Short mmCIF file of C-alpha atoms and ligand atoms in Angstrom, two decimals:
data_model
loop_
_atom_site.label_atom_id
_atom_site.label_comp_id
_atom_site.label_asym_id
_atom_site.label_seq_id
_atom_site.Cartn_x
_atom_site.Cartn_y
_atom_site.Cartn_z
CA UNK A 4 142.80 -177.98 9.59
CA UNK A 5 139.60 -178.87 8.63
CA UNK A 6 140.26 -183.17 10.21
CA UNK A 7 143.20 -182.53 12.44
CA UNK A 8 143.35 -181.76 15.79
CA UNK A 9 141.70 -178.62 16.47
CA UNK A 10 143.04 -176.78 19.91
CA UNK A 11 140.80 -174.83 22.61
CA UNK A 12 142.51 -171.51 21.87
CA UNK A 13 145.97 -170.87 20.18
CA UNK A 14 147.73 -167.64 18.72
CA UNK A 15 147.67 -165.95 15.53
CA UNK A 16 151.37 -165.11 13.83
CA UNK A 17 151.35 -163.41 10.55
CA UNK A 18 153.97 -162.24 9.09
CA UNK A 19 154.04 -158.61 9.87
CA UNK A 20 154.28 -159.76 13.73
CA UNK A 21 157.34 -161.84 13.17
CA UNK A 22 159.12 -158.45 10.99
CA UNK A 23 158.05 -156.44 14.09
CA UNK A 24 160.09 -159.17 16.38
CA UNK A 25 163.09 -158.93 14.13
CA UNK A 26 163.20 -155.27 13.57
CA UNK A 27 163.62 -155.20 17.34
CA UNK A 28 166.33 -157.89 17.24
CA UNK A 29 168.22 -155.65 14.49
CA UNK A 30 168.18 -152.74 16.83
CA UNK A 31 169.71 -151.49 20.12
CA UNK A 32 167.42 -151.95 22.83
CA UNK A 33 166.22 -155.58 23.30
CA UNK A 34 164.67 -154.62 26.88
CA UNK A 35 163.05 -150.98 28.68
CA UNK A 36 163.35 -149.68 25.01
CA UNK A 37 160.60 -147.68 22.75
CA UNK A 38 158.76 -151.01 22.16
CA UNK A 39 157.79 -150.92 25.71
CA UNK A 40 156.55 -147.64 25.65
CA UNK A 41 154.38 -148.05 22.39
CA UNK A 42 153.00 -151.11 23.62
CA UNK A 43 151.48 -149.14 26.58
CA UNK A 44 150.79 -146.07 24.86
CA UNK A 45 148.81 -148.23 22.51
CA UNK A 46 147.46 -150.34 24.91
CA UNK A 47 145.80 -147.47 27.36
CA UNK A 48 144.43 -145.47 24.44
CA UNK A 49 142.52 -149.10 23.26
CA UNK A 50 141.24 -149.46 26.82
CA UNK A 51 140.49 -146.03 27.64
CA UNK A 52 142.27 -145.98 30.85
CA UNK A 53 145.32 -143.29 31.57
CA UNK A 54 148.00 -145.97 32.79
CA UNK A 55 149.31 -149.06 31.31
CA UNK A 56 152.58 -150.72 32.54
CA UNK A 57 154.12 -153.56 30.74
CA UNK A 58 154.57 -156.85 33.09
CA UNK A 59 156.44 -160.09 32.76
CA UNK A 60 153.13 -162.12 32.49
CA UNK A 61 149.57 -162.17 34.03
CA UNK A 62 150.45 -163.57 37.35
CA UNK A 63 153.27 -160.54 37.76
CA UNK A 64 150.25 -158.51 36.62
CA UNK A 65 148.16 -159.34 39.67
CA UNK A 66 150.90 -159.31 42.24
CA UNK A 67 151.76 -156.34 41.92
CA UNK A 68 148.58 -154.47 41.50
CA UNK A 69 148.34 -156.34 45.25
CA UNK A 70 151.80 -155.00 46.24
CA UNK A 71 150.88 -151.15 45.23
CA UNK A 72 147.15 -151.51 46.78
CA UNK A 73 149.13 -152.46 49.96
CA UNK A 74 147.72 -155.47 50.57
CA UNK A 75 149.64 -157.70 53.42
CA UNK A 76 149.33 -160.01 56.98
CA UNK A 77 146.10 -159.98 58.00
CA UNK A 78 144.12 -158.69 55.30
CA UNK A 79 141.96 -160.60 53.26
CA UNK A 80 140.93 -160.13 49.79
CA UNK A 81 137.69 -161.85 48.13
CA UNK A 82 138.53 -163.60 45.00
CA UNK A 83 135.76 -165.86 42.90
CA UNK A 84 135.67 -169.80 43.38
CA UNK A 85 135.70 -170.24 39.19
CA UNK A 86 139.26 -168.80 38.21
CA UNK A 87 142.55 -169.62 37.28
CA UNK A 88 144.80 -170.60 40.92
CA UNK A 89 147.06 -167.48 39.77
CA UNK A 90 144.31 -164.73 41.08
CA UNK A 91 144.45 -166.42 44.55
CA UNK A 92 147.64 -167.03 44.63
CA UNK A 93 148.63 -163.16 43.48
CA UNK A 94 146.80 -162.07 46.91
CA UNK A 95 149.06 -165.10 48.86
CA UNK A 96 152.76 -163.83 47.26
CA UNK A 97 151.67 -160.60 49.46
CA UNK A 98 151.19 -162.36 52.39
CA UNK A 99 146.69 -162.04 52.96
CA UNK A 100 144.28 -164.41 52.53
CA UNK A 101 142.11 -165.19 49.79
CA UNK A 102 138.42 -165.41 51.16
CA UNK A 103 136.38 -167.53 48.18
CA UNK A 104 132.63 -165.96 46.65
CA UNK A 105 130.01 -168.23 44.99
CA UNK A 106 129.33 -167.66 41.29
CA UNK A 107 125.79 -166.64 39.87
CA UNK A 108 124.50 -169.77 38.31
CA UNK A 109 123.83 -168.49 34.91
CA UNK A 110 127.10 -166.46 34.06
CA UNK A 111 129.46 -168.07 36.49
CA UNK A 112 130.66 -164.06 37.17
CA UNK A 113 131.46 -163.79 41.20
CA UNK A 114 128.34 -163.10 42.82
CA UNK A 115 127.96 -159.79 44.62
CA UNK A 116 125.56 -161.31 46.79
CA UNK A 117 128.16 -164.12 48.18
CA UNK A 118 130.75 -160.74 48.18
CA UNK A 119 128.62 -159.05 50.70
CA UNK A 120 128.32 -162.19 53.06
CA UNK A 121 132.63 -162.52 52.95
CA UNK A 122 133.21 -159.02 53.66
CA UNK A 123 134.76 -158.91 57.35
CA UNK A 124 136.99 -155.89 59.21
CA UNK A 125 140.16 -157.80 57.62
CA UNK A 126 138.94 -157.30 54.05
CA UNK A 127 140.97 -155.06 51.65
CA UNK A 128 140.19 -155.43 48.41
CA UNK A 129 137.68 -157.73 45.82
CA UNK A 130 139.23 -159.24 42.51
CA UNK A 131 136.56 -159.33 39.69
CA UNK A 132 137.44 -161.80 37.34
CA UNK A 133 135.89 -161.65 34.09
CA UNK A 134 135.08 -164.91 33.36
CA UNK A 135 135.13 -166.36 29.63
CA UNK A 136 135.42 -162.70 28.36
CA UNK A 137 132.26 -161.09 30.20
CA UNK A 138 132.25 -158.10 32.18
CA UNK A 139 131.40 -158.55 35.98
CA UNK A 140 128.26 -157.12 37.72
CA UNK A 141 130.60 -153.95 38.62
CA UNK A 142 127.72 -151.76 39.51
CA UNK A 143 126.86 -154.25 42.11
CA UNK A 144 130.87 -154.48 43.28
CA UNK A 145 131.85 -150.95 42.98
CA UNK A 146 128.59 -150.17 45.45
CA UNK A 147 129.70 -152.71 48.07
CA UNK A 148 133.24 -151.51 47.69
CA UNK A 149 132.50 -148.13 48.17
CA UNK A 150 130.29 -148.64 50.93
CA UNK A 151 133.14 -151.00 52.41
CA UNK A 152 135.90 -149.04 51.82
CA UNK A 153 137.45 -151.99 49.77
CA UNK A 154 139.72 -151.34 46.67
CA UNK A 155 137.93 -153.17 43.64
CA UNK A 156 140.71 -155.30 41.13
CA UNK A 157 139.43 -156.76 37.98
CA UNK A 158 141.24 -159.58 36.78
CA UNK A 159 140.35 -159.12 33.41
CA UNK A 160 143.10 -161.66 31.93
CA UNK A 161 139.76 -162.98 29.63
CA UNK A 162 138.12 -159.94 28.60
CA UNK A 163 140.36 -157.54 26.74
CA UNK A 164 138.01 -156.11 24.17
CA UNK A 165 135.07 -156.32 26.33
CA UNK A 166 132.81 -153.43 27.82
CA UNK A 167 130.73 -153.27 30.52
CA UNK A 168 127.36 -150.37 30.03
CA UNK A 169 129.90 -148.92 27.20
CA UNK A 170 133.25 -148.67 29.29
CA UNK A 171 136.44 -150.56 28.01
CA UNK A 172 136.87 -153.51 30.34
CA UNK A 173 140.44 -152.00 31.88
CA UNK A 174 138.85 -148.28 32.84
CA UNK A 175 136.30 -149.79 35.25
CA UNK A 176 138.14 -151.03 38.15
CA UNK A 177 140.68 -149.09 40.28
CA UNK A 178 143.45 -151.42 39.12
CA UNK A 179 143.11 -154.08 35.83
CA UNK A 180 145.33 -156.90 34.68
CA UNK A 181 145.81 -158.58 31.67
CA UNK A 182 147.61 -161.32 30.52
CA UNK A 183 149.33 -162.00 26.53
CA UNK A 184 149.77 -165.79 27.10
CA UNK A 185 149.31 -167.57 23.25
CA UNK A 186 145.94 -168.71 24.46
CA UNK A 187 144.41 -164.96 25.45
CA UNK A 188 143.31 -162.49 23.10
CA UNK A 189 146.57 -160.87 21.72
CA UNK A 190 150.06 -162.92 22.07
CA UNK A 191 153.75 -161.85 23.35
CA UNK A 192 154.90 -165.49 24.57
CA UNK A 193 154.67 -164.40 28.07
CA UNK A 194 153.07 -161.03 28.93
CA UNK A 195 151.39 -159.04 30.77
CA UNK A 196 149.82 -155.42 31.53
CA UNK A 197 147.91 -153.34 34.55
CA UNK A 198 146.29 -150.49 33.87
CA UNK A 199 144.53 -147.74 36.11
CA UNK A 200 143.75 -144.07 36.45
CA UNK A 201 145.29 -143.40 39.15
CA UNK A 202 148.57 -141.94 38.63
CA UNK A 203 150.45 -142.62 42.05
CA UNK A 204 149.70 -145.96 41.79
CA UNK A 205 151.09 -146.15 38.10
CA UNK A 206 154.33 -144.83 39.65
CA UNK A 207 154.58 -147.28 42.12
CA UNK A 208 153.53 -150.10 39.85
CA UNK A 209 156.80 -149.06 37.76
CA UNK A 210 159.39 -149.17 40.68
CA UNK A 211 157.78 -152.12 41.79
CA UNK A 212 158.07 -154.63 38.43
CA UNK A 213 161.77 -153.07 38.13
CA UNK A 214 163.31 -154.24 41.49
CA UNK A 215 162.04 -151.23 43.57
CA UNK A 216 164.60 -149.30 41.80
CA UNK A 217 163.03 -145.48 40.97
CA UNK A 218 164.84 -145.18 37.63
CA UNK A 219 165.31 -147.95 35.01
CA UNK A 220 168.05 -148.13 32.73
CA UNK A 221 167.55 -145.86 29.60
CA UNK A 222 166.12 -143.43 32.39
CA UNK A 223 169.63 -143.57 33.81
CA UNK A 224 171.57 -143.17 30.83
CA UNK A 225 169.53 -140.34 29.03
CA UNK A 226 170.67 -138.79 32.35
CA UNK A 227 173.88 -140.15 32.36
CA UNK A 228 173.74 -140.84 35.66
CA UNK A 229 175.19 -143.86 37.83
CA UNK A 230 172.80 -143.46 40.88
CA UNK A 231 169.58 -145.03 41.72
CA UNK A 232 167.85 -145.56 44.48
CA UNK A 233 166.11 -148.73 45.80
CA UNK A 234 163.37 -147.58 47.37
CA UNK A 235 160.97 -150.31 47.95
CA UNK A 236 161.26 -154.24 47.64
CA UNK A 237 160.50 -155.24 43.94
CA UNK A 238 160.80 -157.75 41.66
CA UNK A 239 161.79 -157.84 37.81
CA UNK A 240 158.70 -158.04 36.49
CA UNK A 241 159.49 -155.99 33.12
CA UNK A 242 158.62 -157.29 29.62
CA UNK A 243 161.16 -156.94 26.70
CA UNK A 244 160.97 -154.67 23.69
CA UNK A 245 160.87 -158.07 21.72
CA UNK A 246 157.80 -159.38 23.37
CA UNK A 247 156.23 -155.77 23.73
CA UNK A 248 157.11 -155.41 19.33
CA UNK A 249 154.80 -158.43 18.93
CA UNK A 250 152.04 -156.93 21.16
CA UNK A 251 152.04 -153.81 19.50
CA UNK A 252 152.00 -155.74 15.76
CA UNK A 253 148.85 -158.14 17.42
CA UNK A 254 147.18 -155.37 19.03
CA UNK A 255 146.55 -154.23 15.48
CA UNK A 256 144.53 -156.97 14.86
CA UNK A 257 142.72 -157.10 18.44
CA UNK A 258 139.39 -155.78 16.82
CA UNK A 259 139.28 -157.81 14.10
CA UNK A 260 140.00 -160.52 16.16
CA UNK A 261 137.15 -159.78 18.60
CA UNK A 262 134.76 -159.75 15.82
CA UNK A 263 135.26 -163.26 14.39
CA UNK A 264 135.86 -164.47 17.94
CA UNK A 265 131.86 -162.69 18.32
CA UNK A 266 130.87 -164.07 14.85
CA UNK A 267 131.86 -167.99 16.38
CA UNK A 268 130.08 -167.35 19.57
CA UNK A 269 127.07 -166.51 17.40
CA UNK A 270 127.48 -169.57 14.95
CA UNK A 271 127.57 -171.76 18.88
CA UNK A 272 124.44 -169.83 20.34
CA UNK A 273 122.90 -170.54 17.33
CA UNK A 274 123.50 -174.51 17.17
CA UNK A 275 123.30 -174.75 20.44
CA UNK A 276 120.15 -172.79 21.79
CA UNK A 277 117.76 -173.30 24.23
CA UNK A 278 117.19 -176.77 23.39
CA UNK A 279 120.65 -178.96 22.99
CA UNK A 280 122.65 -181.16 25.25
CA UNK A 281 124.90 -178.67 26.21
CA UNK A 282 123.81 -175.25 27.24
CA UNK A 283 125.49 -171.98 26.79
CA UNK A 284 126.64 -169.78 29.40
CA UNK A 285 124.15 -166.24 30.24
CA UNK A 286 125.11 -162.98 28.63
CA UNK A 287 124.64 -159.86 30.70
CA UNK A 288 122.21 -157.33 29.07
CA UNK A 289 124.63 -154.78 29.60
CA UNK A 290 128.02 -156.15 28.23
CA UNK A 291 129.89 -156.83 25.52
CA UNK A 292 131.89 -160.20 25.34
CA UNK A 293 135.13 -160.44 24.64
CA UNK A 294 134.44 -164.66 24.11
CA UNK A 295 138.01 -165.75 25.59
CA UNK A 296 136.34 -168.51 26.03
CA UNK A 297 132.94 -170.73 24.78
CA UNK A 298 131.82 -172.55 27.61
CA UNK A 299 129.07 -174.50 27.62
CA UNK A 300 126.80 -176.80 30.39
CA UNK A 301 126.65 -180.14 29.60
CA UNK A 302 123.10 -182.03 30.67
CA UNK A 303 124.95 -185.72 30.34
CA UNK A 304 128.16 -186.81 32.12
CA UNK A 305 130.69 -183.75 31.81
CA UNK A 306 133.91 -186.42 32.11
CA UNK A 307 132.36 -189.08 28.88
CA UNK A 308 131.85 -186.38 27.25
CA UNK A 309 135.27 -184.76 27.41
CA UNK A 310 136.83 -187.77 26.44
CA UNK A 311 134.73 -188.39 23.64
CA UNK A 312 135.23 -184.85 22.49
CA UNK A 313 139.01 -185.47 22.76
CA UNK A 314 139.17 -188.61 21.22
CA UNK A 315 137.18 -186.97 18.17
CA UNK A 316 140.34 -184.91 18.02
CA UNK A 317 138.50 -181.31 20.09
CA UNK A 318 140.80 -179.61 22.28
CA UNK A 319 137.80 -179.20 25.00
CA UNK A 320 138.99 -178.28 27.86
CA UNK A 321 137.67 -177.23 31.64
CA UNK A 322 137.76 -174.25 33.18
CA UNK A 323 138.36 -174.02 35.98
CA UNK A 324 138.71 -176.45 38.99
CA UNK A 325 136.76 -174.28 41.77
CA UNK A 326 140.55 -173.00 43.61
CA UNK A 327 139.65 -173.64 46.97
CA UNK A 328 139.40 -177.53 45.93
CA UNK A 329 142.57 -177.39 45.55
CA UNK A 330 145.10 -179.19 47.71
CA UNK A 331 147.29 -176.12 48.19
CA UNK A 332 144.58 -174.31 49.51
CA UNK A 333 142.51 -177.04 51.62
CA UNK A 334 146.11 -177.75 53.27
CA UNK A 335 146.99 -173.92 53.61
CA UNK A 336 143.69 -171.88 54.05
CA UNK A 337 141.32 -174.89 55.11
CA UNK A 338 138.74 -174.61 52.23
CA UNK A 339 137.33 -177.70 51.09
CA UNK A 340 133.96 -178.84 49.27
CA UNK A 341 130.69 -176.90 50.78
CA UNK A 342 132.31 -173.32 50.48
CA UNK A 343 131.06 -172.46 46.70
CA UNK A 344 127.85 -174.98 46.04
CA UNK A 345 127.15 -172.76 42.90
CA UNK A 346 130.68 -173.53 41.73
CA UNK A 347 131.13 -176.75 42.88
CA UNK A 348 128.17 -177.89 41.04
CA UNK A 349 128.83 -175.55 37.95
CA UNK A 350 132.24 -177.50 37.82
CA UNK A 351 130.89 -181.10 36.86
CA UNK A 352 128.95 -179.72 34.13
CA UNK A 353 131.04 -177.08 32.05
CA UNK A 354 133.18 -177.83 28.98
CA UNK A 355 134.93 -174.75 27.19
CA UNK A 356 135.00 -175.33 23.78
CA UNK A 357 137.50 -174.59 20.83
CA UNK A 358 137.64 -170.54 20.28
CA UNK A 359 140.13 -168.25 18.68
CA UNK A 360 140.40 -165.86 15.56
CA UNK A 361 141.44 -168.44 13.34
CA UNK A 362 138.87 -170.85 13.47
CA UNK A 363 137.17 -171.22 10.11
CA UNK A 364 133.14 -171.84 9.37
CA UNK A 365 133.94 -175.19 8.37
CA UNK A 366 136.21 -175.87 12.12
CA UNK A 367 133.50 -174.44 13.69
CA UNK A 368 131.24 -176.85 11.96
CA UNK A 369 132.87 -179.26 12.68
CA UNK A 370 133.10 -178.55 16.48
CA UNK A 371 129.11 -177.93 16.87
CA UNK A 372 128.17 -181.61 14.49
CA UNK A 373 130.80 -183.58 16.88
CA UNK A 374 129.73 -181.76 19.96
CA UNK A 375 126.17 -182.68 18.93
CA UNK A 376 126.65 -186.38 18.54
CA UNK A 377 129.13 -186.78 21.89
CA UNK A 378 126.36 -185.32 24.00
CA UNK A 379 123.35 -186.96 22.64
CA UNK A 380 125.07 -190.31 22.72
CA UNK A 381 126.10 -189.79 26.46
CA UNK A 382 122.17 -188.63 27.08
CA UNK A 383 121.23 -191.83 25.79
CA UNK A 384 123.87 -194.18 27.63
C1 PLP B 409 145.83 -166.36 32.15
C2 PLP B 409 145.26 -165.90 33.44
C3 PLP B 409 146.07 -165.42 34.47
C4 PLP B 409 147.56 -165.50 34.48
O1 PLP B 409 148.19 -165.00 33.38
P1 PLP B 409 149.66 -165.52 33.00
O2 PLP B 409 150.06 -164.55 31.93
O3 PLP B 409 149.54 -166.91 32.50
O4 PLP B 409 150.51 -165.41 34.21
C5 PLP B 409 145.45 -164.93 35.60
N1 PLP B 409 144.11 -164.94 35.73
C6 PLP B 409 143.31 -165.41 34.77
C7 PLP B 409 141.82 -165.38 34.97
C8 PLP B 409 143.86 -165.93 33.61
O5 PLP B 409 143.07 -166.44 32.66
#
């Protein structure tokens, strides 16, 4: 696609995914079939945690690993400035507040330093978000959370694949969510999963995305039984055997996919250095990325840039607009600029660039001798 548009990040469909989808449609169960538990029986054995449950998407992910760590009025739960609205919003759907942490300047991770200074009586729980596909600081977050008594969430909806001092990204946090939207690192449409080690809480997490009802369906009728018992308030949060067919078929691929996603990074941190016009994002010592994303500082103006980039036909794209800046919350929680300095500055600089499997050398090229001319030309402006 070597002088078309190249996107941020988009899904790879082969073949033997779309035969997976239509083997399902041939069948009986379209929905709380075997695809549903294969997908999760694959799924916890590739991130080393004992529980995965199959969700509707990433956002249904988070809301109800809120719901089943009882979060509700009056509790507050810290969540970092630099993320997608939905991990905010997760902890408002249960009725708390979201209390906003500062990023570290380098990695743009939530800082466990600005963590400490939120913590109050009120606070419940901390969401880690793995930013761009890199593992948190969770030594630093399961110590305050331990000494705190606060439940520790990773939102790890960028970093499936990743590991933190050698554990699977998924097996470190009490509770873990992911999310299979086309642009993350394995595809069902809409999808998601949360995974933990804690058994009681997998239980709950079931009844919860499936109305608050204690049986399902096929559970019913392999017991050919009418009854059923609603025994909390839930929500249909399940994912189809359709959807969960294609994650199965893509999570096949999910380690060669991390590898060329790693072998891109590389080709960027090469071209891009110490030295350039835009500046990569720190790496941890003690991770390994999962490169959702390739986000990079720009040292001219971020916004000329961008539209320079886009006009050249680069899907660049920014992420993320700090949360508390925006209206919903300003109005709502009364955040507003001053909160997160590190992230409100971070904000006018970053640009994430194209990254996904099926880049080719030549896209990538392509990407780093455009980047290259957009942000040298701005300098010089
Ligand atoms: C994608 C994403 C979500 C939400 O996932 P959906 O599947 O789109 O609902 C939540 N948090 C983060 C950090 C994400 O990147």
């Amino acid at each position: 696609m070597s002088q078309g548009k190249i996107p941020y990040g988009r899904q790879t469909i082969d073949e033997d995914d779309i035969q997976a989808v239509v083997e399902v449609l041939r069948g009986d169960w379209l929905t709380t079939g075997p695809k549903v538990k294969q997908f999760e029986e694959d799924f916890s054995r590739f991130v080393e945690a004992p529980h995965a449950v199959a969700v509707s998407n990433g956002t249904a992910a988070l809301h109800a690993a809120m719901h089943v760590l009882e979060i509700g009025q009056d509790d507050e739960v810290i969540v970092p400035a630099i993320t997608f609205a939905a991990t905010a919003n997760a902890v408002v759907y249960c009725g708390a507040s979201p209390v906003f942490a500062d990023v570290c300047p380098q990695t743009l991770l939530v800082d466990p330093e600005s963590v400490a200074k939120r913590i109050t009586a009120r606070t419940k729980a901390i969401i880690a978000v793995d930013y761009a596909g890199q593992p948190c600081d969770y030594a630093a977050l399961r110590k305050l959370a331990d000494e705190h008594g606060l439940r520790l969430v990773a939102d790890a909806c960028h970093a499936l694949g990743a590991t933190c001092h050698g554990k699977r990204v998924g097996s470190i946090a009490d509770v873990s969510t992911f999310s299979f939207h086309p642009v993350k690192h394995i595809a069902t449409g809409e999808g998601g999963m949360v995974t933990t080690a804690d058994a009681d809480l997998d239980r709950r997490l079931r009844i919860f995305r499936n109305h608050g009802i204690t049986t399902d369906h096929s559970q019913r009728e392999a017991a050919g039984a009418w009854h059923y018992e609603m025994v909390d308030l839930g929500f249909n949060y399940r994912l189809s055997d359709i959807q969960c067919a294609l994650g199965v078929s893509q999570l096949r691929k999910l380690p060669a996919w991390l590898q060329r996603r790693r072998e891109i990074a590389s080709r960027y941190a090469q071209a891009f250095g110490e030295s350039g016009d835009v500046r990569p994002l720190g790496i941890r010592p003690e991770v390994e990325h999962a490169w959702h994303l390739y986000v990079v500082r720009t040292l001219g103006p971020r916004d000329q840039i961008f539209a320079d980039l886009r006009g050249a036909g680069l899907g660049v794209n920014v992420h993320y607009v700090p949360v508390h800046l925006h209206p919903y919350y300003r109005r709502t929680f009364g955040t507003g600029p001053g909160l997160c300095p590190v992230a409100e500055a971070a904000y006018q600089q970053i640009l994430s660039l194209p990254m996904y499997p099926a880049l080719t050398d030549a896209d990538v090229d392509r990407v780093v001798t455009t980047v290259r001319s957009c942000a040298s030309r701005s300098r010089a402006a």
